[in-house]
Amino acid sequence: MSNTPRWSRRGLLAGTASTIAGATLARVAQAQSAPAAAQSRPLPPYASWKEPGQMIVHTATTIETKRSAFGTGIVTPADRLYIRNNLPAPDASIVADPDAWEVSVEGVRQPRTLTVGQLKGLGLETVAAVLQCSGNGRGYFADKPSGTKWTVGAAGCVIWSGVPVRSVVAALGGIPGDARFMTGTGGEALPAGVDPKAVMVERSVPLKAMEDALLAWEMNGEPVPLAHGGPLRLVVPGYSGVNNIKYVKRLAFGATQSDAAIQKTGYRMSPPGTKGDPSMQSVWEMDVKSWINGPSSEDGPVKAGMVQIHGVAMGATRSLRRVDVSLDGGQTWQEARFVGPDLGRFAWRQFVLPVRLQPGQYVLASRAQDTQFNWQVENTPPNGGGYLNSGWRSHALSITVA
Ligand SMILES: Nc1nc2c(c(=O)[nH]1)N[C@H]1C(S)=C(S)[C@@H](COP(=O)(O)O)O[C@H]1N2
Ligand SMILES: [Mo]
């Protein structure tokens, strides 16, 4: 199995370099650079501030972080964080006066509309949390489910600041009755002429998720950028990307889940090749997962000698206990060391294993274990939407050492 990303021009070239002579090589390089260049689209205007060299632009609404761009710090810089929009991003005018943005809170004893300015008076909390698209890793499913072929880069570790949802609920008299779900609605303008329920971004999560949820106006110490849901975002730590509603305009508590398509049939764990329906598990909590980010031989072989094999590991909703690293595709394992501070159970941790490598081929794999002794799975069974892939085997990184 090859882990060379499709968009890697040098990866393509490396495979052929040893078999052809220098003169031919130049022509091959030229021929091969054309499709590779086509893969690398320009950043769309609303995301033009991202670092172009660190991103893979699949489309204007699906932009992935390169595997080599996570670095070894913990927090993913905003200008390298992935983007996934189900609808076109709203107009930038909505972030011109962030404090004026309004969210209506329903299903509480005193329902009302609050501005971000007012929310700022109700409470303050900061949480480090992994934001990961439900489809991250979809590109590694062997049955090739449709959808963006994300590899590892539809994820990041982000620091959010805002008001705890439970503080807002308390300020509005609490939740009466038998609410079981918390529903967030995105503030996008919906395209005309289509059933709003078919396109709106509205997700429900179990009420217990409220305990850790924030209405966030700050990301990594700055106002949440439009591309990431500013002026106000619902952050549900431990839950996959889609449940973290951007430009949230409504937060409702009730006995039933949203009847929007994205909740009813979308993001369900359906059998391979089929669509979801409400009887199937909704894509909510993420799983324990890890992957190796370096060293990579994408830009040429890794130099033989001492190397620091590093990557990221997440417990999703639980803290991590350990991470093991394999150099031989999972035949043998060694325990890695966590690097840097623990930013809490929703954050990811960087890990490292120092090793001396002789020239050759290596398949670098990692597997994490949470404090409940749950190991990251070897293979995630395929599902219709290609969701929640956390299998360590398919996430392995092949490298050449010379
Ligand atoms: N309002 C709104 N919220 C949204 C989305 C969207 O299209 N609209 N996309 C969801 C999905 S599928 C993901 S993976 C994350 C992506 O967050 P990011 O673009 O900040 O990385 O936002 C989620 N929240
Ligand atoms: Mo997503």
PDB file of N, CA and C and ligand atoms in Angstrom, residues 81-87 131-134 160 185-188 201 227-229 233 241-247 267, ligand 1:
ATOM      1  N   LEU A  81      -5.216  25.882   9.699  1.00  0.00           N
ATOM      2  CA  LEU A  81      -6.357  25.038  10.093  1.00  0.00           C
ATOM      3  C   LEU A  81      -7.250  24.762   8.879  1.00  0.00           C
ATOM      4  N   TYR A  82      -7.722  23.517   8.784  1.00  0.00           N
ATOM      5  CA  TYR A  82      -8.580  23.125   7.663  1.00  0.00           C
ATOM      6  C   TYR A  82      -9.904  23.890   7.668  1.00  0.00           C
ATOM      7  N   ILE A  83     -10.568  23.852   6.524  1.00  0.00           N
ATOM      8  CA  ILE A  83     -11.904  24.457   6.391  1.00  0.00           C
ATOM      9  C   ILE A  83     -12.834  23.465   5.710  1.00  0.00           C
ATOM     10  N   ARG A  84     -14.046  23.386   6.234  1.00  0.00           N
ATOM     11  CA  ARG A  84     -15.069  22.577   5.573  1.00  0.00           C
ATOM     12  C   ARG A  84     -16.389  23.328   5.670  1.00  0.00           C
ATOM     13  N   ASN A  85     -16.924  23.715   4.522  1.00  0.00           N
ATOM     14  CA  ASN A  85     -18.221  24.385   4.476  1.00  0.00           C
ATOM     15  C   ASN A  85     -19.204  23.564   3.667  1.00  0.00           C
ATOM     16  N   ASN A  86     -20.384  23.332   4.229  1.00  0.00           N
ATOM     17  CA  ASN A  86     -21.448  22.634   3.500  1.00  0.00           C
ATOM     18  C   ASN A  86     -22.192  23.597   2.584  1.00  0.00           C
ATOM     19  N   LEU A  87     -22.137  24.869   2.919  1.00  0.00           N
ATOM     20  CA  LEU A  87     -22.745  25.933   2.121  1.00  0.00           C
ATOM     21  C   LEU A  87     -21.675  26.994   1.944  1.00  0.00           C
ATOM     22  N   LEU A 131     -10.708  19.846  16.660  1.00  0.00           N
ATOM     23  CA  LEU A 131     -11.781  20.037  15.687  1.00  0.00           C
ATOM     24  C   LEU A 131     -11.431  19.097  14.544  1.00  0.00           C
ATOM     25  N   GLN A 132     -12.306  18.142  14.291  1.00  0.00           N
ATOM     26  CA  GLN A 132     -11.981  17.165  13.255  1.00  0.00           C
ATOM     27  C   GLN A 132     -13.225  16.853  12.433  1.00  0.00           C
ATOM     28  N   CYS A 133     -13.113  16.993  11.139  1.00  0.00           N
ATOM     29  CA  CYS A 133     -14.228  16.665  10.254  1.00  0.00           C
ATOM     30  C   CYS A 133     -14.593  15.188  10.414  1.00  0.00           C
ATOM     31  N   SER A 134     -15.886  14.926  10.385  1.00  0.00           N
ATOM     32  CA  SER A 134     -16.368  13.543  10.479  1.00  0.00           C
ATOM     33  C   SER A 134     -15.761  12.677   9.379  1.00  0.00           C
ATOM     34  N   TRP A 160     -10.450  27.554  22.187  1.00  0.00           N
ATOM     35  CA  TRP A 160     -11.680  28.345  22.072  1.00  0.00           C
ATOM     36  C   TRP A 160     -11.959  29.078  23.374  1.00  0.00           C
ATOM     37  N   THR A 185     -28.103  25.970  14.961  1.00  0.00           N
ATOM     38  CA  THR A 185     -28.423  26.288  13.567  1.00  0.00           C
ATOM     39  C   THR A 185     -27.417  27.288  13.018  1.00  0.00           C
ATOM     40  N   GLY A 186     -26.876  26.988  11.850  1.00  0.00           N
ATOM     41  CA  GLY A 186     -25.912  27.874  11.208  1.00  0.00           C
ATOM     42  C   GLY A 186     -26.574  29.107  10.610  1.00  0.00           C
ATOM     43  N   GLY A 187     -25.823  30.181  10.545  1.00  0.00           N
ATOM     44  CA  GLY A 187     -26.372  31.459  10.108  1.00  0.00           C
ATOM     45  C   GLY A 187     -26.220  31.769   8.629  1.00  0.00           C
ATOM     46  N   GLU A 188     -25.967  30.763   7.821  1.00  0.00           N
ATOM     47  CA  GLU A 188     -25.837  31.023   6.383  1.00  0.00           C
ATOM     48  C   GLU A 188     -27.171  31.428   5.769  1.00  0.00           C
ATOM     49  N   VAL A 201     -27.632  23.992   7.666  1.00  0.00           N
ATOM     50  CA  VAL A 201     -26.690  23.313   8.551  1.00  0.00           C
ATOM     51  C   VAL A 201     -27.240  23.438   9.969  1.00  0.00           C
ATOM     52  N   ALA A 227     -14.138  32.376   8.414  1.00  0.00           N
ATOM     53  CA  ALA A 227     -13.952  31.036   7.844  1.00  0.00           C
ATOM     54  C   ALA A 227     -14.170  29.945   8.883  1.00  0.00           C
ATOM     55  N   HIS A 228     -13.983  30.268  10.148  1.00  0.00           N
ATOM     56  CA  HIS A 228     -14.120  29.261  11.205  1.00  0.00           C
ATOM     57  C   HIS A 228     -15.345  29.495  12.090  1.00  0.00           C
ATOM     58  N   GLY A 229     -16.261  30.331  11.580  1.00  0.00           N
ATOM     59  CA  GLY A 229     -17.553  30.432  12.260  1.00  0.00           C
ATOM     60  C   GLY A 229     -17.806  31.705  13.032  1.00  0.00           C
ATOM     61  N   ARG A 233     -19.466  30.771  17.463  1.00  0.00           N
ATOM     62  CA  ARG A 233     -19.508  29.367  17.068  1.00  0.00           C
ATOM     63  C   ARG A 233     -19.914  28.488  18.244  1.00  0.00           C
ATOM     64  N   GLY A 241     -16.532  17.439  13.757  1.00  0.00           N
ATOM     65  CA  GLY A 241     -16.629  18.782  13.190  1.00  0.00           C
ATOM     66  C   GLY A 241     -18.031  19.295  12.937  1.00  0.00           C
ATOM     67  N   VAL A 242     -18.847  18.502  12.267  1.00  0.00           N
ATOM     68  CA  VAL A 242     -20.155  18.977  11.812  1.00  0.00           C
ATOM     69  C   VAL A 242     -21.050  19.444  12.961  1.00  0.00           C
ATOM     70  N   ASN A 243     -20.791  18.935  14.165  1.00  0.00           N
ATOM     71  CA  ASN A 243     -21.612  19.310  15.312  1.00  0.00           C
ATOM     72  C   ASN A 243     -21.214  20.660  15.907  1.00  0.00           C
ATOM     73  N   ASN A 244     -20.149  21.236  15.380  1.00  0.00           N
ATOM     74  CA  ASN A 244     -19.625  22.509  15.876  1.00  0.00           C
ATOM     75  C   ASN A 244     -20.083  23.614  14.932  1.00  0.00           C
ATOM     76  N   ILE A 245     -21.269  24.133  15.195  1.00  0.00           N
ATOM     77  CA  ILE A 245     -21.971  25.001  14.248  1.00  0.00           C
ATOM     78  C   ILE A 245     -21.351  26.401  14.171  1.00  0.00           C
ATOM     79  N   LYS A 246     -20.997  26.777  12.939  1.00  0.00           N
ATOM     80  CA  LYS A 246     -20.390  28.087  12.707  1.00  0.00           C
ATOM     81  C   LYS A 246     -21.476  29.151  12.586  1.00  0.00           C
ATOM     82  N   TYR A 247     -21.074  30.402  12.817  1.00  0.00           N
ATOM     83  CA  TYR A 247     -22.017  31.535  12.757  1.00  0.00           C
ATOM     84  C   TYR A 247     -23.370  31.085  13.303  1.00  0.00           C
ATOM     85  N   TYR A 267     -24.792  12.296   7.860  1.00  0.00           N
ATOM     86  CA  TYR A 267     -23.928  12.024   9.017  1.00  0.00           C
ATOM     87  C   TYR A 267     -24.505  10.921   9.918  1.00  0.00           C
TER      88      TYR A 267
HETATM   89  N1  LIG B   1     -22.810  26.889   9.901  1.00  0.00           N
HETATM   90  C1  LIG B   1     -22.003  25.873   9.542  1.00  0.00           C
HETATM   91  N2  LIG B   1     -21.346  25.195  10.489  1.00  0.00           N
HETATM   92  C2  LIG B   1     -20.540  24.178  10.149  1.00  0.00           C
HETATM   93  C3  LIG B   1     -20.382  23.791   8.801  1.00  0.00           C
HETATM   94  C4  LIG B   1     -21.067  24.535   7.814  1.00  0.00           C
HETATM   95  O1  LIG B   1     -20.995  24.288   6.617  1.00  0.00           O
HETATM   96  N3  LIG B   1     -21.872  25.572   8.226  1.00  0.00           N
HETATM   97  N4  LIG B   1     -19.565  22.716   8.474  1.00  0.00           N
HETATM   98  C5  LIG B   1     -19.344  21.739   9.542  1.00  0.00           C
HETATM   99  C6  LIG B   1     -18.338  20.754   9.232  1.00  0.00           C
HETATM  100  S1  LIG B   1     -18.811  19.439   8.250  1.00  0.00           S
HETATM  101  C7  LIG B   1     -17.088  20.807   9.774  1.00  0.00           C
HETATM  102  S2  LIG B   1     -15.957  19.577   9.538  1.00  0.00           S
HETATM  103  C8  LIG B   1     -16.655  21.965  10.563  1.00  0.00           C
HETATM  104  C9  LIG B   1     -15.446  22.604   9.918  1.00  0.00           C
HETATM  105  O2  LIG B   1     -14.972  23.652  10.694  1.00  0.00           O
HETATM  106  P1  LIG B   1     -13.839  24.603  10.128  1.00  0.00           P
HETATM  107  O3  LIG B   1     -14.217  25.020   8.740  1.00  0.00           O
HETATM  108  O4  LIG B   1     -13.730  25.742  11.093  1.00  0.00           O
HETATM  109  O5  LIG B   1     -12.564  23.802  10.110  1.00  0.00           O
HETATM  110  O6  LIG B   1     -17.674  22.947  10.701  1.00  0.00           O
HETATM  111  C10 LIG B   1     -18.973  22.437  10.841  1.00  0.00           C
HETATM  112  N5  LIG B   1     -19.887  23.514  11.126  1.00  0.00           N
END
